[in-house]
Structures are given as structure tokens and as C-alpha cells.
Short mmCIF file of C-alpha atoms in Angstrom, two decimals:
data_model
loop_
_atom_site.label_atom_id
_atom_site.label_comp_id
_atom_site.label_asym_id
_atom_site.label_seq_id
_atom_site.Cartn_x
_atom_site.Cartn_y
_atom_site.Cartn_z
CA MET B 14 3.88 -22.39 15.71
CA LEU B 15 6.25 -24.81 13.68
CA ASN B 16 3.95 -27.66 14.59
CA ASN B 17 0.99 -25.63 12.81
CA LEU B 18 3.08 -25.31 9.56
CA LEU B 19 2.33 -28.82 8.45
CA ASP B 20 -1.47 -28.62 7.93
CA PRO B 21 -3.58 -30.68 5.63
CA GLN B 22 -3.06 -28.61 2.41
CA LEU B 23 0.59 -28.57 2.64
CA ALA B 24 0.74 -32.46 3.67
CA GLN B 25 -1.29 -33.29 0.50
CA GLN B 26 0.80 -31.13 -1.68
CA ILE B 27 3.62 -33.04 -0.48
CA VAL B 28 1.68 -36.28 -1.17
CA ASN B 29 0.81 -35.57 -4.69
CA ARG B 30 4.10 -34.36 -5.63
CA THR B 31 6.09 -37.23 -4.24
CA MET B 32 3.71 -39.76 -5.83
CA GLN B 33 4.32 -38.48 -9.27
CA ILE B 34 8.04 -39.60 -8.42
CA ILE B 35 7.64 -42.68 -6.23
CA ASP B 36 5.28 -45.59 -7.50
CA CYS B 37 3.82 -46.06 -3.84
CA ASN B 38 1.15 -44.84 -1.57
CA ILE B 39 2.45 -41.65 0.53
CA ASN B 40 1.05 -40.74 3.81
CA VAL B 41 1.77 -37.72 5.81
CA MET B 42 1.05 -37.58 9.59
CA ASP B 43 0.84 -34.70 11.92
CA ASN B 44 2.92 -34.27 15.08
CA LYS B 45 0.13 -36.43 16.81
CA GLY B 46 0.09 -39.15 14.50
CA TYR B 47 -2.84 -38.81 12.47
CA ILE B 48 -2.90 -39.06 8.78
CA ILE B 49 -3.61 -35.45 7.36
CA GLY B 50 -2.30 -36.32 3.62
CA SER B 51 -2.67 -39.40 1.78
CA GLY B 52 -2.53 -40.84 -1.71
CA ASP B 53 -5.52 -43.02 -0.31
CA PRO B 54 -8.29 -40.50 0.74
CA LYS B 55 -10.10 -43.20 2.98
CA ARG B 56 -7.07 -43.11 5.27
CA ILE B 57 -7.26 -39.48 6.17
CA GLY B 58 -7.97 -38.72 9.68
CA GLU B 59 -6.91 -42.37 11.01
CA LEU B 60 -4.30 -42.68 13.76
CA HIS B 61 -1.26 -44.31 12.40
CA GLU B 62 0.59 -46.32 15.35
CA GLY B 63 3.60 -46.45 13.15
CA ALA B 64 4.08 -42.76 13.30
CA LEU B 65 3.52 -42.51 16.87
CA LEU B 66 6.58 -44.51 17.18
CA VAL B 67 8.65 -42.15 15.08
CA LEU B 68 7.21 -39.37 17.05
CA SER B 69 8.05 -40.69 20.33
CA GLN B 70 11.71 -42.35 19.27
CA LYS B 71 12.59 -39.66 16.86
CA ARG B 72 13.78 -42.20 14.32
CA ILE B 73 13.09 -44.13 11.04
CA VAL B 74 10.44 -46.79 11.84
CA THR B 75 10.35 -49.83 9.32
CA ILE B 76 7.10 -51.72 9.37
CA THR B 77 7.13 -55.27 8.02
CA GLU B 78 4.29 -57.82 7.44
CA ASP B 79 4.86 -59.15 10.89
CA SER B 80 4.97 -55.83 12.75
CA VAL B 81 1.71 -54.53 11.15
CA LYS B 82 -0.16 -57.19 13.25
CA THR B 83 0.93 -55.22 16.34
CA LEU B 84 0.25 -51.57 15.02
CA PHE B 85 -3.39 -50.07 14.62
CA GLY B 86 -3.47 -48.13 11.37
CA ALA B 87 -0.15 -49.28 9.91
CA LYS B 88 0.62 -51.03 6.76
CA PRO B 89 4.21 -52.42 5.61
CA GLY B 90 6.66 -49.53 4.49
CA VAL B 91 9.03 -47.04 5.71
CA ASN B 92 8.35 -44.11 7.97
CA LEU B 93 10.56 -41.14 8.73
CA PRO B 94 10.39 -38.05 10.78
CA LEU B 95 9.98 -34.81 9.31
CA THR B 96 11.85 -32.03 10.78
CA ILE B 97 12.25 -28.27 10.25
CA ASN B 98 14.78 -25.97 11.87
CA ASN B 99 15.54 -29.12 14.07
CA HIS B 100 12.04 -29.36 15.20
CA LEU B 101 9.99 -32.51 14.82
CA VAL B 102 6.68 -31.50 13.09
CA GLY B 103 5.35 -34.93 11.46
CA VAL B 104 6.00 -38.04 9.80
CA ILE B 105 6.10 -39.16 6.19
CA GLY B 106 5.40 -42.75 5.31
CA LEU B 107 6.01 -44.83 2.21
CA THR B 108 3.72 -47.88 1.76
CA GLY B 109 5.02 -50.98 0.26
CA ASP B 110 8.08 -53.41 0.74
CA PRO B 111 10.34 -51.57 3.14
CA LYS B 112 13.43 -53.29 1.42
CA GLN B 113 12.72 -51.72 -1.90
CA LEU B 114 11.32 -48.41 -0.55
CA PHE B 115 14.23 -47.82 1.96
CA GLN B 116 16.62 -46.44 -0.47
CA PHE B 117 13.99 -43.69 -1.49
CA GLY B 118 13.10 -42.77 2.04
CA GLU B 119 15.69 -40.07 2.45
CA LEU B 120 15.05 -38.59 -0.69
CA VAL B 121 11.30 -38.41 -0.17
CA LYS B 122 11.92 -36.94 3.44
CA MET B 123 14.35 -34.37 2.06
CA SER B 124 11.88 -33.23 -0.65
CA ALA B 125 9.15 -32.85 1.90
CA GLU B 126 11.28 -30.84 4.44
CA MET B 127 12.31 -28.53 1.59
CA MET B 128 8.61 -27.99 0.66
CA MET B 129 8.07 -27.15 4.47
CA GLU B 130 10.93 -24.72 4.57
CA GLN B 131 9.63 -22.85 1.50
CA ALA B 132 6.11 -22.79 2.96
CA SER B 133 7.44 -21.51 6.27
CA LEU B 134 9.64 -18.85 4.33
CA ILE B 135 6.37 -17.95 2.56
CA ASN B 136 4.28 -17.75 5.82
CA GLU B 137 7.12 -15.50 7.47
CA MET B 138 7.03 -13.03 4.60
CA THR B 139 3.30 -13.13 4.32
CA LYS B 140 3.13 -12.32 8.06
CA ASN B 141 5.86 -9.59 7.80
CA LYS B 142 3.87 -7.81 5.02
CA ARG B 143 0.70 -7.88 7.32
CA LEU B 144 2.56 -6.33 10.30
CA HIS B 145 4.03 -3.68 7.92
CA GLU B 146 0.59 -2.94 6.65
CA ASP B 147 -0.92 -2.91 10.35
CA ILE B 148 1.84 -0.40 11.32
CA VAL B 149 1.19 1.85 8.29
CA LEU B 150 -2.42 1.92 8.67
CA HIS B 151 -2.51 2.54 12.40
CA LEU B 152 0.00 5.36 11.68
CA ILE B 153 -2.16 7.23 9.12
CA GLN B 154 -5.36 6.81 11.22
CA ASN B 155 -4.00 8.96 13.97
CA GLU B 156 -3.80 5.76 16.15
CA GLN B 157 -0.90 5.16 18.52
CA LEU B 158 0.77 1.89 17.76
CA PRO B 159 -0.47 -0.93 20.36
CA ASN B 160 2.44 -2.44 22.16
CA HIS B 161 2.26 -5.81 20.24
CA LEU B 162 3.09 -3.73 17.04
CA LYS B 163 5.69 -1.67 18.69
CA GLU B 164 7.51 -5.03 19.72
CA TRP B 165 6.99 -6.70 16.40
CA SER B 166 8.43 -3.51 14.53
CA THR B 167 11.66 -4.12 16.27
CA ARG B 168 11.57 -8.00 15.59
CA ILE B 169 10.86 -7.39 11.89
CA GLY B 170 13.48 -4.48 11.61
CA VAL B 171 11.14 -1.32 11.27
CA ASP B 172 12.78 1.74 12.47
CA LEU B 173 9.85 3.99 13.80
CA SER B 174 12.49 6.67 14.63
CA ILE B 175 13.16 7.49 10.85
CA PRO B 176 11.26 10.88 10.01
CA ARG B 177 8.80 9.85 7.20
CA PHE B 178 6.28 11.50 5.06
CA VAL B 179 3.35 9.97 3.09
CA ALA B 180 3.07 9.39 -0.69
CA ILE B 181 -0.37 7.89 -2.01
CA ILE B 182 -0.38 5.87 -5.15
CA ASP B 183 -3.63 6.01 -7.06
CA ILE B 184 -4.25 3.26 -9.39
CA GLU B 185 -6.93 2.62 -11.92
CA THR B 186 -7.86 -0.85 -11.53
CA GLY B 187 -11.58 -0.51 -12.55
CA GLN B 188 -11.09 -2.52 -15.94
CA LEU B 189 -9.21 -5.38 -14.13
CA GLY B 190 -10.76 -8.20 -12.46
CA ILE B 191 -10.21 -8.45 -8.34
CA GLU B 192 -7.81 -11.36 -8.74
CA THR B 193 -5.55 -9.42 -11.45
CA ALA B 194 -5.84 -6.10 -9.50
CA MET B 195 -4.57 -7.57 -6.35
CA ASP B 196 -1.89 -9.38 -8.31
CA GLN B 197 -0.88 -5.90 -9.80
CA LEU B 198 -1.06 -4.29 -6.29
CA ASN B 199 1.12 -7.04 -4.71
CA GLN B 200 3.82 -6.86 -7.54
CA LEU B 201 3.80 -3.03 -6.91
CA HIS B 202 3.93 -3.42 -3.09
CA ASN B 203 6.84 -5.70 -3.29
CA TYR B 204 8.76 -3.49 -5.85
CA LEU B 205 8.37 -0.53 -3.59
CA LEU B 206 10.09 -2.55 -0.81
CA LYS B 207 12.81 -3.81 -2.95
CA LEU B 208 13.55 -0.24 -4.22
CA ASP B 209 14.25 1.29 -0.61
CA SER B 210 14.18 -1.17 2.66
CA SER B 211 13.39 1.75 4.49
CA ASN B 212 10.09 2.26 3.00
CA LEU B 213 6.88 1.15 4.66
CA VAL B 214 4.11 -0.02 2.26
CA ALA B 215 0.31 -0.84 2.67
CA ILE B 216 -2.41 -1.79 0.31
CA LYS B 217 -5.24 0.43 1.46
CA SER B 218 -7.71 -0.65 -1.16
CA LEU B 219 -7.76 -2.08 -4.64
CA SER B 220 -6.97 1.19 -6.04
CA CYS B 221 -4.64 2.48 -3.49
CA LEU B 222 -1.37 2.09 -2.00
CA VAL B 223 0.01 4.22 1.05
CA LEU B 224 3.89 4.77 0.93
CA LEU B 225 5.60 6.04 4.19
CA MET B 226 8.87 7.19 2.43
CA PRO B 227 12.06 8.45 4.57
CA ALA B 228 11.68 12.25 4.52
CA LEU B 229 15.29 13.71 4.97
CA ASN B 230 17.72 13.84 2.00
CA THR B 231 21.49 12.73 1.92
CA PHE B 232 22.39 15.86 3.84
CA GLY B 233 19.64 15.14 6.74
CA TYR B 234 17.15 17.90 5.81
CA TRP B 235 13.72 17.92 4.10
CA ASP B 236 13.74 19.20 0.52
CA ALA B 237 10.37 19.25 -1.18
CA ILE B 238 11.94 19.69 -4.61
CA TYR B 239 14.21 16.68 -4.12
CA GLN B 240 11.48 14.47 -3.07
CA LYS B 241 9.25 15.67 -6.02
CA GLN B 242 12.07 14.62 -8.46
CA LYS B 243 12.24 11.28 -6.82
CA MET B 244 8.58 10.98 -7.35
CA TYR B 245 8.63 11.42 -11.01
CA SER B 246 11.57 8.99 -11.18
CA LEU B 247 9.41 6.63 -9.28
CA VAL B 248 6.46 7.16 -11.87
CA ASP B 249 8.87 6.15 -14.64
CA LYS B 250 10.11 2.89 -12.94
CA ILE B 251 6.79 1.88 -12.24
CA LYS B 252 5.58 2.22 -15.69
CA LYS B 253 8.50 0.01 -16.82
CA ILE B 254 7.29 -2.94 -14.77
CA ASN B 255 3.60 -2.68 -15.37
CA ASN B 256 1.02 -1.06 -17.55
CA LEU B 257 -1.01 0.36 -14.74
CA ASN B 258 -2.34 3.81 -14.92
CA ILE B 259 -1.06 5.54 -11.58
CA LYS B 260 -1.00 8.92 -9.95
CA ILE B 261 1.03 9.79 -6.98
CA SER B 262 0.58 12.30 -4.47
CA LEU B 263 3.26 13.62 -1.98
CA GLY B 264 2.13 14.86 1.53
CA ASN B 265 3.69 17.50 3.35
CA PHE B 266 6.59 16.62 6.15
CA PHE B 267 5.85 17.58 9.91
CA THR B 268 8.42 17.86 12.07
CA ASN B 269 8.39 17.32 15.72
CA ASP B 270 4.69 16.37 15.92
CA ILE B 271 3.30 13.01 17.41
CA ASN B 272 0.56 12.85 14.70
CA ASN B 273 3.08 13.98 12.03
CA ILE B 274 2.23 10.65 9.68
CA THR B 275 -1.64 11.33 9.98
CA LYS B 276 -1.11 15.07 8.86
CA SER B 277 1.07 14.02 6.05
CA TYR B 278 -1.44 11.45 4.85
CA GLN B 279 -4.29 14.12 5.00
CA THR B 280 -2.47 16.53 2.85
CA ALA B 281 -1.35 13.86 0.43
CA LEU B 282 -5.07 12.83 0.15
CA ALA B 283 -6.32 16.54 -0.42
CA ALA B 284 -3.56 17.06 -2.94
CA LEU B 285 -4.66 14.06 -4.65
CA ALA B 286 -8.19 14.97 -4.96
CA ILE B 287 -7.50 18.50 -6.15
CA GLY B 288 -4.81 17.76 -8.43
CA LYS B 289 -7.13 15.12 -10.06
CA GLU B 290 -9.54 17.54 -10.42
CA ARG B 291 -7.19 20.66 -11.60
CA ALA B 292 -4.74 18.69 -13.65
CA PRO B 293 -6.43 15.24 -14.63
CA ASN B 294 -3.66 14.59 -17.45
CA THR B 295 -0.78 15.00 -14.92
CA CYS B 296 0.58 12.04 -13.11
CA CYS B 297 2.19 13.47 -9.87
CA TYR B 298 0.85 15.98 -7.16
CA VAL B 299 2.64 17.40 -4.80
CA TYR B 300 1.05 19.28 -1.73
CA GLN B 301 3.20 22.34 -1.99
CA ASP B 302 1.81 22.91 -5.49
CA TYR B 303 -1.63 22.96 -4.17
CA LEU B 304 -0.96 24.62 -0.83
CA LEU B 305 -3.97 27.21 -0.93
CA PRO B 306 -6.58 24.93 -2.30
CA THR B 307 -5.52 22.25 -0.09
CA LEU B 308 -5.87 24.38 3.06
CA LEU B 309 -9.04 25.79 1.90
CA ASN B 310 -10.51 22.27 1.58
CA THR B 311 -11.75 22.10 4.96
CA LEU B 312 -14.08 25.12 4.33
CA GLU B 313 -16.32 23.18 1.83
CA ALA B 314 -19.94 23.54 2.47
CA SER B 315 -19.60 25.96 5.65
CA TRP B 316 -20.85 29.28 6.41
CA GLN B 317 -17.24 30.76 5.85
CA THR B 318 -17.22 29.24 2.27
CA PHE B 319 -20.71 31.10 1.81
CA GLU B 320 -19.28 34.32 3.02
CA LEU B 321 -16.16 34.10 1.09
CA THR B 322 -17.96 33.51 -2.31
CA ARG B 323 -20.76 35.53 -1.78
CA GLN B 324 -19.61 38.61 -3.77
CA LEU B 325 -18.04 36.16 -6.38
CA ASN B 326 -21.65 34.44 -6.86
CA LYS B 327 -23.10 37.99 -7.38
CA LEU B 328 -20.48 38.44 -10.11
CA LYS B 329 -21.17 35.15 -11.75
CA SER B 330 -25.04 35.97 -11.68
CA ALA B 331 -24.53 39.37 -13.42
CA ASP B 332 -21.74 38.10 -15.82
CA THR B 333 -23.53 35.36 -17.93
CA SER B 334 -20.97 35.65 -20.60
CA GLU B 335 -18.26 34.99 -18.13
CA VAL B 336 -16.00 37.75 -19.79
CA LEU B 337 -15.69 39.31 -16.29
CA ILE B 338 -14.88 36.04 -14.84
CA ASP B 339 -12.15 35.04 -17.02
CA THR B 340 -10.61 38.56 -16.98
CA LEU B 341 -10.35 38.04 -13.04
CA LYS B 342 -8.87 34.66 -13.47
CA ILE B 343 -6.15 36.04 -16.15
CA TRP B 344 -5.57 39.08 -13.74
CA PHE B 345 -4.84 36.81 -10.80
CA LYS B 346 -2.76 34.60 -13.13
CA ASN B 347 -0.48 37.31 -14.10
CA ASN B 348 -0.03 38.66 -10.55
CA LEU B 349 -2.19 41.72 -10.86
CA GLN B 350 0.05 43.00 -13.81
CA ALA B 351 -2.18 45.03 -15.95
CA THR B 352 0.22 44.75 -19.02
CA ASP B 353 0.64 41.19 -18.92
CA THR B 354 -3.03 40.59 -18.49
CA ALA B 355 -3.86 42.70 -21.30
CA ASN B 356 -1.63 41.07 -23.63
CA GLU B 357 -2.91 37.64 -22.64
CA LEU B 358 -6.49 38.81 -23.30
CA ALA B 359 -5.55 40.69 -26.44
CA ILE B 360 -7.26 43.77 -25.14
CA HIS B 361 -6.42 47.42 -24.54
CA ARG B 362 -5.30 48.40 -21.08
CA ASN B 363 -8.27 50.88 -20.88
CA THR B 364 -10.49 47.96 -21.65
CA LEU B 365 -9.04 45.78 -18.67
CA GLU B 366 -9.59 49.05 -16.65
CA TYR B 367 -13.14 49.24 -17.54
CA ARG B 368 -13.82 45.53 -16.85
CA LEU B 369 -12.05 45.71 -13.24
CA LYS B 370 -14.37 48.78 -12.67
CA LYS B 371 -17.31 46.64 -13.77
CA ILE B 372 -16.18 43.96 -11.32
CA SER B 373 -16.06 46.68 -8.35
CA GLU B 374 -19.60 47.68 -9.24
CA ILE B 375 -21.13 44.43 -9.16
CA THR B 376 -19.42 43.05 -5.92
CA GLN B 377 -19.46 46.30 -4.42
CA LEU B 378 -15.65 45.58 -3.70
CA ASP B 379 -12.93 48.27 -4.42
CA MET B 380 -10.62 46.03 -6.64
CA LYS B 381 -7.68 48.71 -5.43
CA LEU B 382 -7.85 47.37 -2.14
CA PHE B 383 -5.56 44.19 -1.32
CA GLU B 384 -7.86 42.82 1.04
CA ASN B 385 -10.70 42.77 -1.73
CA GLN B 386 -8.33 41.31 -4.15
CA LEU B 387 -7.52 38.40 -1.67
CA LEU B 388 -11.29 37.92 -1.11
CA LEU B 389 -11.99 37.23 -4.54
CA TYR B 390 -9.17 35.32 -5.23
CA LEU B 391 -9.81 32.75 -2.20
CA ALA B 392 -13.21 32.49 -3.38
CA LEU B 393 -12.13 31.72 -6.98
CA THR B 394 -9.86 29.23 -5.67
CA ILE B 395 -12.57 27.65 -3.32
CA GLN B 396 -14.95 27.10 -6.46
CA GLU B 397 -12.35 25.76 -8.56
CA LYS B 398 -10.99 22.93 -6.14
#
């Protein structure tokens, strides 16, 4: 694994950076002695026997004019072992007079090893991020984690036993280029992890981040209002670090269910779709605030939908001015309270009674019966979602 760290790209970076400081040609050899980075492009791919000596003897090898004759692919200079975490991964060579270059050798070696350690850290962070995302995407897709991801979750410190629920962060990136959008997403991804190390985050698309958050409050129970307050606070914090236009949707928390994350994701997805349609100027949507339309969401384009909305469609056909439809909506909004409804509509209560009677005649539903009231309420809810 460590041997693969010193690839040609990193080797050439080491060469380029070092040659800006040291006035000599620099070669970087891999753990088999082949030149993979050099100030002299023609030498890349050559076998360097001086490097083979360094690798086999694990020491600094000085090559003089005399020893050049006995070593293939070598020139006068100093060759030093490159190690990371006490593992020998390659060799760095300085071409020129060994006496003049020897004093710079250790500094060049140290600089190269620092670059490799930095690359190793970045590589590990990238790998951990990818593993985090694989875990999240498996969980929201109703998939059991494969054994290798379960093992890695333990290695990278992901506690799968923490009760979690799903938040979806919807981001408007349409006006941004792909590179800019990805840069903004990565910044947001890293910020969410720093905010709470228990968070699990995945970039699902250029416009969507999925966040698995701890579900229980400090007292150990689920509190939807508390989570909603946290969400509004999160939106304010995100706005301070970038100018992205975002919307956040919170799913429900399901306890004692093997597919709890999947169900939470589905409710967050439904709440986001319904919330964006009903309240486009709002930035935060919560499943509990859209409970009924979310539950009715699965009835779309089914025979049940047709039956539920049949009487309402009769009313719409007859009510071309939509006076009766608007009256029905305000009546439901005011919890069937006649006085409040009449006041909001600025009409007399007798006028309201007349309109409700007219609705009954058109739909052939007795509006005094709760079952019929519920039927029309559900029909309106379905058609508004």
C-alpha cells in the first residue's frame, strides 16, 4: 500500500519543487529502482543501478566518476532512501559532484518525505470520505452493508449502533460550472463533518447531499421540534460559509426497524418534493409538517386516487369561478368553524351555508357527515401535493 504511494505524478512533483531550490538534476526512483520522475525526461523509465544499491543496502549511496563505470543507468551524485512510516518506498538522487551535493542530500530527502507524508494523509482522508459515502448510500438504498464495509466502518470509527435519521440538503448549483459546484459541495461536506463527528455525509449528486444525523437529543429520546430547531440553525450556519441557495428536508425517525434509514430517507425525499411545491420560499421542510400529503404521495396515478378525487373533480367542473373550491379550502383551513370561515371570506354565515349546500348538491355528498368531509379534504390534499 505504501509502495503505491510514490507514483509518477507525485515523483515529478517532488522533482519540480526540489529543482527550484537545488541547482542540479533530480531523479526519483520507485521501490524497484526505475526512474519515475526526473528533471531529464529522457531518463524516465530507465533502471538506476545506484538506486538498487540503496534499496538493497538501505543506506545512502554516493556515486563517483569511478563507480559510474560499474553501474548501469547511473551518473555521479548522491542517492538517498525515501521512507514513510519506517517503510522504504523509493530513492531520490541528486546528479552532480557528490562532494558539493552531499550537504544538501538530507534536506532534499526530508523535503521529499514530507511531501509523501502529506500525500499519504490526503490519500487516507479521501479514502475515508469515500468509505463514509459508500456506507450512507448503501443504507439509504435499503441495502445491507457488505462485510467489507462493516469492517471498514469499525476501522474508520463509524458507530453504526447510533440511532440516526436522514436530512436531505438540496442545493441550487445550476448556475455553477461542474468544478465550482463540486468544490462548493466538498466544502459543505467537510463542514458538516466538522460540525458533528457523528454525522455521516454523502454527496448523492451535484445538487444533493444526504446527511445521517444522530436522532436522539441529550436526554436520549427523539424530539422532532428539537431537530427542526437544529435544522434552522444549520441553515444559518451554512449561509455564513458560502452563498449557495439551499433547502433542507428532515425525514422521520423510525425505531427498532432494520430499514429505518431507508424509510427516513424516503420520508425526507417526499417532504422535500411536497415542501418545494407548496412553500417554495421556505428553506426548511419537516416530514411532520407535511405528514398527510407525504403519506398520500404513494397514491399518485392510481385507481385509489381516481376514486378519492372523483367527487372533487365534479365540483371543479361545475365551479368554473372556483368560488366553491376556495370556500371549501378556507373551511378546512379553519377546522370547519363556520364563523371563522365566514369572517375570512368576508361573507355572511348564511352565504357560507348556501355554498356548502351547493357543494353537497354537486358532489352528492352530505357535508354534515365527517366521512364526506374527510373524503373531500383528502381529495384536495392529493391534488395540491
